[in-house]
Amino acid sequence: MSSFSIATSGEVLELLRDDLAAVEQEFTVQSQSPVRVVTDIAEYLIAGGGKRIRPLLLLLAAKALGCKDEARIRLGAVVEMLHTATLVHDDIIDEASTRRGKPSSNTTWGNSKCVLAGDWLYMQSFRTALEERNFRMLDLLISLTQEMVEGELLQMEKLGHLINEEEYFDLIYRKTASLFKVSMQLGAVVAYPPSEGMLPYEEALGEYGRNLGLAFQIVDDVLDLTAQDVILGKPAASDLREGKATLAVIHALERGTGADREAIRTVMEDRGFDRIRHSHILEILRRHGSLAYAMDTAQAYAEAARQSIAELPETEFKRALMWVPGFVTSRDR
Amino acid sequence: MSSFSIATSGEVLELLRDDLAAVEQEFTVQSQSPVRVVTDIAEYLIAGGGKRIRPLLLLLAAKALGCKDEARIRLGAVVEMLHTATLVHDDIIDEASTRRGKPSSNTTWGNSKCVLAGDWLYMQSFRTALEERNFRMLDLLISLTQEMVEGELLQMEKLGHLINEEEYFDLIYRKTASLFKVSMQLGAVVAYPPSEGMLPYEEALGEYGRNLGLAFQIVDDVLDLTAQDVILGKPAASDLREGKATLAVIHALERGTGADREAIRTVMEDRGFDRIRHSHILEILRRHGSLAYAMDTAQAYAEAARQSIAELPETEFKRALMWVPGFVTSRDR
């Protein structure tokens, strides 16, 4: 079996079936609060689904290193809960009305309760991690959270402004790739006894997570531009409506005619498609090959992710990790 | 020198002069973020002052146990930063327009940035504490933060409703006394080598903090009812305006005539003094001795705080801790 033979989705889900079910159960247990409204909001978000890709990465990384410790289940729930906490606060900031096709939590409970529910979810994820009595886990989780929060603030500062590719990559690293990276690193941390230093394969797994996260977010941003509302579960081109320039848009801005740039700027200023139609923006992006450019870039990061773990021992879990980048770049929602 | 001889404010500030200056310096250093707006908000809040009572308690507790470790300075900054983080989120929730007589941070920067700035301050305080490599510190800080967040959510659920004394004490414990308690416990934790168990005098110091915190918040709530806007730096009786019943009000509701209860309920429902004047509410509270009852209760908790540390070795720091409760209950702002 060569290191580049690719698994199938059925094989991957079968490999992790018991672990993913255990993470789901653990996530529910951890969401119980003595304060009713916290549990309500947490249960609403759990029921809302989500791809659980962060726990999946952590589990594959841990098992690729032979981890049998139950801590992998608890940590899987921790990274999903941390992700959920960021979503709750982000929805307040973006004034989002929907999330995954359902009313967002801030719409249902109001901003004030969601500020506090987000705080609670952060604390609960740290508290669960703290019980593992491993400082490196806490270093990774707390530094990560601070990076993500700084990323959201940077994004706010840049709303409505044209940004360059470097700024875009910094933002999507903070928004998505940093948590993918840490999920993979935690897989290594949980596979070995506590240690203050870098662990075997930790750097490679972290690089995989970073590359995969960048690919994932680039695809997400392309889908936001191209997919129908009904498939996405939120209004199409919501990034542009919110004044956020993503990779294809940055590409078109750099290559477009004066009129093209003006059309894109108008949508970002208007925060909507009142003067310029969505189809006109798509035509500009297609004419300059900007959507293809973004997808090609995502493919390159997906390939880089696979390359990052070339040295990992050959196991079925490595095979599964080889499959994930293709899944991430070929999804339609 | 008997254990009940009381220090003077000059003596206490002289005792801690260098330590408090070092905490102030450390707090400024810790507030530096690569994202400008975080540093701006943090510096604004630092300049806004505050009594720094939480670091003061931590320092006195540590030094009463002979602590010479510089970690006490870092932890002093941590508890003040954690307190600041809660203020940033609370001001969003209360839709506060002023804080300590100046525009609140949410008024200046908007809710979205303040959600994230509060998150950042939480993470920075945990990150600083994490550098001490002491799990007990983290247990105390993270459990505490979760208790405080739950307390704010409970308070929201009870806004506009009449609550009883038990509910009031639970709320003020979570809002204020829990952080006073943990600040005192951290003084013990920082005074000894890392340990997973309860430390010598830790329970007594924690009890002191809890009692002092209850006294502090009861006095705060009385001042909110009685003090002039100009002294308080916020509108008088803002608790009642926000639908919050505090100890004197609960006392009057239990003893007042039907007309008295109706007047108080009207203000809480109206969220203002449009139909019932502030002076009328004060008259009701005075007629039933409700303000005196609340102040007597605060005095009793202040005395309980002093009793909690009776067994502490006789030092000038114990003398200072004996002075604090009297200072807290006799302040006018």
XYZ file of C-alpha atoms in Angstrom:
666
model
C 0.000 0.000 0.000
C 1.704 3.191 -1.136
C 1.550 6.276 1.030
C -0.490 7.999 -1.677
C -3.209 5.401 -2.027
C -6.375 7.231 -1.091
C -9.123 5.932 1.178
C -12.843 6.285 0.520
C -15.307 8.280 2.617
C -17.027 5.072 3.732
C -13.727 3.615 4.868
C -12.821 6.744 6.823
C -16.160 6.988 8.590
C -16.060 3.274 9.413
C -12.557 3.709 10.888
C -13.764 6.465 13.223
C -17.383 5.434 13.746
C -17.098 4.584 17.464
C -14.784 7.492 18.234
C -16.989 10.074 16.501
C -20.071 8.759 18.318
C -18.162 8.997 21.608
C -17.115 12.595 20.814
C -20.746 13.471 20.091
C -21.781 12.008 23.435
C -18.939 13.803 25.261
C -19.817 17.091 23.565
C -23.402 16.770 24.831
C -22.223 15.978 28.365
C -19.810 18.915 28.389
C -22.554 21.298 27.233
C -24.644 20.757 30.361
C -24.655 23.888 32.499
C -26.442 24.628 35.775
C -27.760 27.671 33.901
C -30.538 26.515 31.594
C -30.006 29.020 28.775
C -26.384 27.896 28.240
C -27.488 24.289 27.791
C -30.296 25.433 25.468
C -27.941 27.392 23.233
C -25.323 24.625 23.268
C -27.886 21.930 22.406
C -29.282 24.082 19.612
C -25.798 24.439 18.132
C -25.047 20.715 18.505
C -28.317 19.782 16.789
C -27.394 22.249 14.035
C -24.801 19.745 12.968
C -21.580 20.910 11.463
C -19.073 18.670 9.809
C -17.140 17.803 13.009
C -14.007 18.069 10.886
C -11.875 19.332 13.780
C -12.506 16.310 16.036
C -12.083 14.075 12.978
C -8.632 15.540 12.344
C -7.623 15.212 15.988
C -8.744 11.577 16.088
C -6.973 10.644 12.853
C -3.754 12.338 14.004
C -3.890 10.608 17.398
C -4.620 7.187 15.930
C -2.016 7.582 13.201
C 0.446 7.741 16.107
C -1.083 4.711 17.816
C -2.974 6.591 20.549
C -5.295 4.409 22.624
C -5.896 6.990 25.377
C -9.542 7.976 25.970
C -8.325 11.554 26.293
C -8.564 11.765 22.492
C -12.376 11.667 22.826
C -12.415 14.434 25.430
C -10.028 16.564 23.378
C -12.134 15.951 20.268
C -15.092 17.456 22.109
C -12.890 20.318 23.347
C -11.887 21.474 19.845
C -15.495 21.261 18.613
C -16.695 23.237 21.644
C -14.007 25.867 21.131
C -15.073 26.138 17.489
C -18.696 26.501 18.613
C -17.741 29.295 21.041
C -16.099 31.243 18.211
C -19.221 30.792 16.042
C -21.477 32.194 18.773
C -19.369 35.351 19.141
C -18.789 35.665 15.369
C -22.531 35.578 14.682
C -23.002 38.511 17.073
C -20.254 40.450 15.318
C -21.430 39.670 11.799
C -25.040 40.298 12.839
C -25.717 36.957 11.181
C -29.373 35.989 10.897
C -28.777 32.393 9.843
C -26.187 29.668 10.498
C -26.258 26.361 8.603
C -29.713 27.182 7.238
C -31.302 27.805 10.649
C -31.792 31.028 12.624
C -28.466 31.970 14.258
C -28.237 31.787 18.068
C -28.092 35.584 18.423
C -31.363 35.890 16.496
C -33.028 33.410 18.856
C -31.565 34.430 22.241
C -30.327 37.961 21.674
C -26.799 39.321 21.688
C -26.379 39.663 25.455
C -27.074 36.044 26.285
C -24.914 34.936 23.368
C -21.918 36.977 24.572
C -22.144 35.092 27.856
C -22.960 31.711 26.313
C -19.855 32.076 24.120
C -17.774 32.958 27.195
C -19.162 29.912 28.970
C -18.328 27.584 26.065
C -14.748 28.912 25.978
C -14.357 28.312 29.712
C -15.909 24.853 29.524
C -13.543 23.800 26.763
C -10.518 25.044 28.746
C -11.836 23.415 31.904
C -12.174 20.056 30.183
C -8.697 20.370 28.690
C -7.305 21.430 32.095
C -8.483 18.135 33.589
C -5.929 16.355 31.404
C -3.184 18.013 33.472
C -1.028 18.728 30.429
C 0.415 22.239 30.054
C 1.210 21.860 26.349
C -2.477 21.254 25.575
C -3.379 24.457 27.376
C -0.576 26.409 25.670
C -1.872 25.320 22.283
C -5.536 26.013 23.053
C -5.142 29.389 24.729
C -2.603 30.819 22.241
C -4.834 29.573 19.431
C -7.916 31.234 20.856
C -6.090 34.523 21.224
C -4.870 34.299 17.603
C -8.401 33.620 16.397
C -9.859 36.523 18.369
C -7.150 38.852 17.034
C -8.009 37.593 13.538
C -11.659 38.549 13.939
C -10.617 42.019 15.140
C -8.246 42.416 12.182
C -11.051 41.375 9.856
C -13.356 44.004 11.372
C -10.728 46.674 10.805
C -10.503 45.625 7.152
C -14.232 45.401 6.391
C -15.116 47.342 3.258
C -11.418 47.805 2.411
C -9.490 46.175 -0.383
C -6.891 43.811 1.030
C -4.016 42.019 -0.651
C -3.333 38.277 -0.791
C -0.921 38.401 2.131
C -3.560 39.977 4.357
C -6.129 37.466 3.094
C -3.910 34.502 3.964
C -3.194 35.905 7.428
C -6.941 36.288 8.044
C -7.905 32.781 6.877
C -4.997 31.280 8.801
C -6.321 32.880 11.979
C -9.961 32.174 11.177
C -9.683 28.504 10.171
C -6.234 27.056 9.597
C -4.935 27.764 13.113
C -7.604 25.555 14.710
C -7.071 22.813 12.097
C -3.359 22.985 12.889
C -3.874 22.810 16.657
C -6.392 19.961 16.312
C -3.709 17.966 14.498
C -1.031 18.929 17.050
C -3.316 17.905 19.906
C -3.569 14.506 18.225
C 0.182 14.204 18.769
C 0.071 15.629 22.296
C -2.578 13.137 23.347
C -0.631 10.239 21.800
C 2.433 10.678 24.011
C 3.091 11.177 27.733
C 3.096 14.839 28.862
C 6.150 16.722 27.609
C 7.087 20.381 27.292
C 8.905 19.981 23.966
C 7.877 19.343 20.349
C 6.745 15.726 19.900
C 7.559 13.232 17.107
C 5.534 14.080 13.969
C 3.874 17.036 15.726
C 5.345 19.566 13.316
C 4.373 17.492 10.260
C 0.830 17.009 11.547
C 0.566 20.720 12.356
C 1.713 21.616 8.840
C -0.885 19.249 7.414
C -3.561 21.001 9.486
C -2.413 24.455 8.425
C -2.351 23.573 4.715
C -5.673 21.759 4.902
C -7.263 24.658 6.800
C -6.138 27.155 4.175
C -7.539 24.914 1.407
C -10.781 24.487 3.347
C -11.338 28.222 3.853
C -10.443 29.136 0.252
C -13.075 26.633 -0.948
C -15.552 27.987 1.599
C -14.980 31.481 0.264
C -15.420 30.348 -3.368
C -18.648 28.527 -2.466
C -19.881 31.677 -0.770
C -19.480 33.485 -4.090
C -20.925 30.811 -6.374
C -23.356 28.519 -4.535
C -27.114 29.038 -4.349
C -28.653 30.302 -1.109
C -30.564 27.065 -0.661
C -27.423 24.913 -0.806
C -25.355 27.163 1.456
C -28.020 27.761 4.101
C -27.188 31.484 4.084
C -27.529 34.318 1.535
C -25.203 33.915 -1.467
C -22.117 36.136 -1.582
C -22.615 37.072 2.058
C -18.888 37.858 2.366
C -19.114 40.564 -0.300
C -22.335 41.852 1.272
C -20.400 42.201 4.550
C -17.543 44.022 2.817
C -15.126 41.083 2.872
C -12.848 40.598 -0.144
C -11.860 36.922 -0.554
C -9.247 35.310 -2.795
C -11.138 35.269 -6.138
C -12.278 38.850 -5.573
C -8.740 40.006 -4.734
C -7.531 38.279 -7.917
C -10.171 40.037 -10.049
C -9.464 43.405 -8.425
C -5.797 43.095 -9.374
C -6.497 42.062 -12.974
C -9.829 43.673 -13.785
C -10.614 46.755 -15.841
C -11.431 50.024 -14.131
C -15.118 49.235 -14.596
C -14.688 45.765 -13.057
C -12.953 47.193 -9.992
C -15.619 49.854 -9.681
C -18.409 47.230 -9.773
C -16.782 45.176 -7.005
C -16.079 48.266 -4.904
C -19.682 49.359 -5.253
C -21.029 46.072 -3.834
C -18.582 46.263 -0.917
C -19.550 49.867 -0.188
C -23.284 49.272 -0.584
C -23.076 46.080 1.465
C -25.506 44.548 -1.029
C -26.492 44.010 -4.641
C -28.768 47.027 -5.068
C -26.796 48.749 -7.806
C -24.659 45.866 -9.112
C -26.191 42.431 -9.641
C -24.691 39.241 -8.220
C -24.556 37.731 -11.742
C -22.475 40.692 -12.915
C -19.885 40.026 -10.217
C -19.778 36.333 -11.161
C -19.255 37.301 -14.799
C -16.265 39.467 -13.834
C -14.762 36.674 -11.717
C -15.215 34.134 -14.523
C -13.840 36.447 -17.199
C -10.561 36.853 -15.286
C -10.352 33.182 -14.288
C -10.517 34.289 -10.674
C -12.699 31.448 -9.416
C -10.444 28.907 -11.145
C -7.400 30.654 -9.666
C -8.832 30.346 -6.163
C -9.753 26.680 -6.664
C -6.284 25.947 -8.063
C -4.742 27.580 -5.015
C -6.940 25.463 -2.745
C -5.850 22.340 -4.667
C -2.217 23.300 -4.188
C -2.697 23.640 -0.414
C -4.564 20.334 -0.361
C -1.596 18.695 -2.106
C 0.796 20.418 0.308
C -1.224 18.955 3.186
C -0.733 15.438 1.776
C 2.978 16.069 1.274
C 3.333 17.312 4.876
C 2.640 13.841 6.260
C 4.676 11.850 3.732
C 6.972 10.598 6.503
C 4.156 9.429 8.766
C 4.125 5.615 9.323
C 1.888 3.779 6.839
C -1.421 3.027 8.565
C -5.091 3.125 7.635
C -5.270 6.426 9.538
C -2.618 7.951 7.335
C -4.613 6.713 4.346
C -7.651 8.500 5.773
C -5.653 11.719 6.257
C -4.618 11.423 2.594
C -8.312 11.304 1.650
C -9.452 14.373 3.629
C -7.880 17.108 1.424
C -9.666 15.774 -1.678
C -12.940 15.683 0.223
C -12.451 19.251 1.429
C -11.702 20.669 -2.022
C -14.468 18.776 -3.854
C -17.389 19.558 -1.526
C -20.224 21.786 -2.725
C -21.319 23.237 0.640
C 0.079 43.928 68.984
C -3.304 42.182 69.218
C -4.760 40.504 66.166
C -7.550 43.060 66.173
C -5.417 46.175 66.163
C -6.337 47.916 62.932
C -3.898 49.509 60.512
C -4.389 52.880 58.805
C -4.852 53.445 55.084
C -1.477 55.206 54.909
C 0.243 52.266 56.552
C -1.399 49.764 54.160
C -0.521 51.707 51.023
C 3.045 52.177 52.279
C 3.337 48.421 52.871
C 2.304 47.641 49.291
C 3.596 50.729 47.488
C 6.287 48.961 45.421
C 4.165 45.883 44.750
C 1.146 47.886 43.566
C 3.350 49.976 41.271
C 4.844 46.776 39.868
C 1.358 45.313 39.292
C 0.368 48.486 37.442
C 3.441 48.162 35.232
C 2.793 44.464 34.621
C -0.848 45.142 33.772
C 0.241 47.645 31.129
C 2.764 45.194 29.650
C 0.195 42.391 29.539
C -2.313 44.629 27.760
C -0.113 45.056 24.696
C -1.598 43.261 21.705
C -0.410 43.035 18.089
C -3.922 44.252 17.271
C -4.082 47.962 17.959
C -7.719 48.207 19.032
C -7.201 45.686 21.859
C -4.359 47.748 23.296
C -6.446 50.915 22.891
C -9.391 49.476 24.790
C -7.145 47.966 27.464
C -5.241 51.227 27.972
C -8.495 53.164 28.159
C -9.733 50.845 30.889
C -6.422 50.994 32.795
C -6.415 54.792 32.690
C -10.008 54.710 33.961
C -8.573 53.628 37.258
C -10.516 51.375 39.529
C -9.593 50.579 43.081
C -7.239 47.671 42.290
C -8.722 45.957 45.323
C -8.326 42.452 43.833
C -4.534 42.695 43.341
C -4.307 44.375 46.766
C -6.023 41.381 48.381
C -3.826 38.912 46.524
C -0.667 40.752 47.556
C -1.697 41.013 51.205
C -2.629 37.303 51.327
C 0.658 36.277 49.701
C 2.778 38.475 51.948
C 0.874 37.461 55.072
C 2.210 33.956 54.280
C 5.742 35.243 53.695
C 5.699 35.061 49.871
C 8.730 36.627 48.207
C 8.056 35.172 44.739
C 7.695 37.714 41.918
C 4.816 35.588 40.630
C 2.604 37.536 43.066
C 3.021 40.607 40.839
C 2.077 38.709 37.684
C -0.909 37.113 39.397
C -1.976 40.500 40.739
C -2.130 41.737 37.156
C -3.972 38.562 36.111
C -6.857 39.072 38.555
C -7.194 42.743 37.583
C -7.191 41.808 33.886
C -9.794 39.112 34.450
C -11.924 41.658 36.299
C -11.488 44.089 33.392
C -12.578 41.418 30.892
C -15.806 40.869 32.836
C -16.460 44.626 32.889
C -16.081 44.880 29.098
C -18.648 42.129 28.491
C -20.957 43.326 31.291
C -21.088 46.814 29.809
C -22.270 45.336 26.496
C -24.954 43.343 28.289
C -26.134 46.192 30.505
C -25.968 48.574 27.534
C -24.003 50.816 29.917
C -23.205 54.277 28.612
C -20.752 55.196 31.361
C -18.223 53.406 33.575
C -16.451 55.228 36.449
C -17.731 58.573 35.162
C -16.346 58.142 31.628
C -17.960 56.780 28.458
C -18.016 52.968 28.642
C -15.850 51.028 26.182
C -18.856 49.748 24.213
C -20.019 53.337 23.667
C -16.602 54.275 22.290
C -15.703 51.177 20.222
C -19.060 49.486 19.621
C -20.330 46.143 20.855
C -18.621 43.935 18.267
C -15.090 45.069 19.025
C -15.795 44.907 22.749
C -17.008 41.291 22.545
C -13.642 40.414 21.002
C -11.589 42.708 23.252
C -13.195 41.041 26.274
C -12.368 37.603 24.833
C -8.794 38.721 24.273
C -8.426 39.982 27.845
C -9.734 36.658 29.201
C -7.245 34.738 27.070
C -4.367 37.024 28.015
C -5.060 36.606 31.713
C -5.157 32.789 31.356
C -2.054 32.847 29.215
C -0.124 34.821 31.813
C -1.318 32.507 34.577
C -0.433 29.465 32.446
C 3.190 30.615 32.320
C 3.421 29.935 36.058
C 3.003 26.196 35.279
C 0.696 25.644 38.249
C -2.533 23.689 37.640
C -4.230 24.861 40.852
C -3.979 28.483 39.693
C -5.684 27.560 36.445
C -8.367 25.501 38.197
C -9.199 28.470 40.401
C -9.227 31.027 37.574
C -11.193 29.024 35.018
C -13.832 27.695 37.447
C -14.190 31.204 38.798
C -14.708 32.712 35.372
C -17.367 30.171 34.552
C -19.166 30.891 37.859
C -19.096 34.606 37.110
C -20.436 34.148 33.574
C -23.218 31.895 34.871
C -24.003 34.570 37.459
C -24.441 37.215 34.760
C -26.761 34.890 32.833
C -28.775 34.168 35.989
C -29.027 37.899 36.633
C -30.339 38.446 33.095
C -33.016 35.806 33.617
C -34.110 37.584 36.806
C -34.180 41.149 35.459
C -37.458 42.848 36.265
C -38.461 40.005 38.604
C -38.637 40.113 42.375
C -35.995 37.864 43.884
C -35.498 36.691 47.461
C -32.453 37.156 49.689
C -31.068 33.717 48.860
C -31.104 34.489 45.144
C -29.557 37.907 45.840
C -26.683 36.399 47.809
C -26.032 33.805 45.104
C -25.882 36.584 42.505
C -23.510 38.848 44.470
C -21.333 35.881 45.364
C -20.912 35.100 41.677
C -20.617 38.738 40.637
C -18.075 39.929 43.209
C -17.309 37.645 46.143
C -16.064 34.725 44.032
C -13.234 36.806 42.537
C -12.348 38.296 45.945
C -12.222 34.740 47.298
C -10.027 33.451 44.462
C -7.706 36.473 44.704
C -7.090 35.586 48.361
C -6.651 31.873 47.553
C -4.169 32.738 44.811
C -2.195 34.618 47.445
C -1.798 31.272 49.228
C -1.105 29.324 46.010
C 1.668 31.733 45.039
C 3.206 31.556 48.532
C 3.896 27.810 48.415
C 5.465 25.375 45.921
C 2.972 23.893 43.411
C 0.581 21.420 45.043
C -2.723 19.842 44.030
C -4.222 19.970 47.540
C -5.590 22.703 49.822
C -2.741 24.805 51.231
C -2.155 26.070 54.788
C -4.479 29.024 55.512
C -5.953 28.835 51.986
C -9.437 28.067 53.268
C -9.309 30.867 55.873
C -8.070 33.365 53.301
C -10.756 32.258 50.836
C -13.451 32.699 53.503
C -12.105 36.176 54.213
C -12.364 37.017 50.513
C -15.879 35.642 50.229
C -17.133 37.567 53.282
C -15.372 40.749 52.228
C -16.743 40.449 48.681
C -20.308 40.088 49.944
C -19.840 43.153 52.200
C -18.318 45.078 49.294
C -21.178 44.336 46.899
C -23.915 45.041 49.458
C -22.349 48.472 50.088
C -22.020 49.018 46.334
C -25.706 48.269 45.927
C -26.691 50.621 48.773
C -24.546 53.396 47.276
C -26.234 52.829 43.926
C -29.558 53.591 45.614
C -28.479 56.562 47.713
C -25.473 58.361 46.211
C -25.654 61.289 43.829
C -24.902 60.747 40.115
C -21.860 62.998 40.329
C -20.228 60.972 43.113
C -21.007 57.582 41.569
C -19.980 58.427 38.019
C -23.176 56.781 36.721
C -26.918 57.523 37.002
C -28.295 57.091 40.538
C -30.346 53.941 41.204
C -29.166 52.423 37.949
C -29.804 48.925 39.353
C -33.509 49.656 39.822
C -33.633 51.294 36.405
C -32.236 48.049 34.967
C -34.798 45.965 36.846
C -32.379 44.670 39.488
C -33.687 44.281 43.052
C -30.851 44.605 45.598
C -30.793 43.861 49.340
C -32.489 47.027 50.687
C -35.155 46.803 47.990
C -35.815 43.110 48.739
C -36.122 44.038 52.449
C -38.629 46.813 51.686
C -40.639 44.586 49.347
C -41.022 42.000 52.124
C -42.049 44.546 54.782
C -43.710 47.355 52.832
C -47.389 48.173 52.382
C -49.169 47.194 49.174
C -48.633 50.747 47.923
C -44.898 50.540 48.704
C -44.519 47.295 46.802
C -46.504 48.698 43.912
C -44.227 51.770 43.720
C -41.077 49.639 43.603
C -42.574 47.251 41.048
C -43.556 50.191 38.859
C -39.975 51.492 38.689
C -38.653 48.014 37.876
C -41.259 47.537 35.152
C -40.848 51.030 33.704
C -37.058 50.719 33.871
C -37.026 54.341 35.050
C -38.454 57.014 37.320
C -41.140 58.363 34.988
C -44.136 57.533 37.154
C -42.499 57.082 40.565
C -39.817 59.527 41.725
C -36.437 58.414 43.031
C -37.049 60.350 46.269
C -40.243 58.375 46.834
C -38.350 55.091 46.638
C -35.736 56.397 49.086
C -38.519 57.425 51.475
C -39.958 53.878 51.376
C -36.519 52.340 51.988
C -35.869 54.693 54.930
C -39.316 54.191 56.482
C -38.752 50.433 56.697
C -35.155 50.740 57.839
C -34.137 48.885 54.676
C -30.968 50.883 53.961
C -29.839 50.460 57.585
C -30.636 46.737 57.349
C -28.441 46.370 54.262
C -25.586 48.344 55.842
C -25.842 46.267 59.041
C -25.648 43.112 56.956
C -22.553 44.457 55.181
C -20.996 45.240 58.578
C -21.691 41.701 59.742
C -19.933 40.252 56.679
C -17.037 42.671 57.218
C -16.711 41.404 60.772
C -16.968 37.806 59.562
C -14.110 38.536 57.155
C -11.921 39.692 60.046
C -12.863 36.621 62.104
C -12.009 34.312 59.178
C -8.312 35.149 59.476
C -8.061 35.138 63.278
C -5.606 32.231 63.177
C -3.288 33.853 60.614
C 0.229 34.596 62.003
C 0.525 38.117 63.410
C 2.219 40.295 60.782
C 1.765 43.794 59.448
C 0.019 42.210 56.454
C -2.557 40.599 58.697
C -3.029 44.011 60.321
C -3.654 45.450 56.856
C -6.190 42.701 56.052
C -7.937 43.632 59.311
C -8.209 47.208 58.066
C -9.684 46.453 54.616
C -13.235 45.461 55.696
C -13.705 48.755 57.563
C -12.482 50.656 54.533
C -14.861 48.771 52.252
C -17.936 49.385 54.393
C -17.239 53.055 55.092
C -16.525 54.215 51.522
C -18.953 56.602 49.817
C -18.283 55.589 46.177
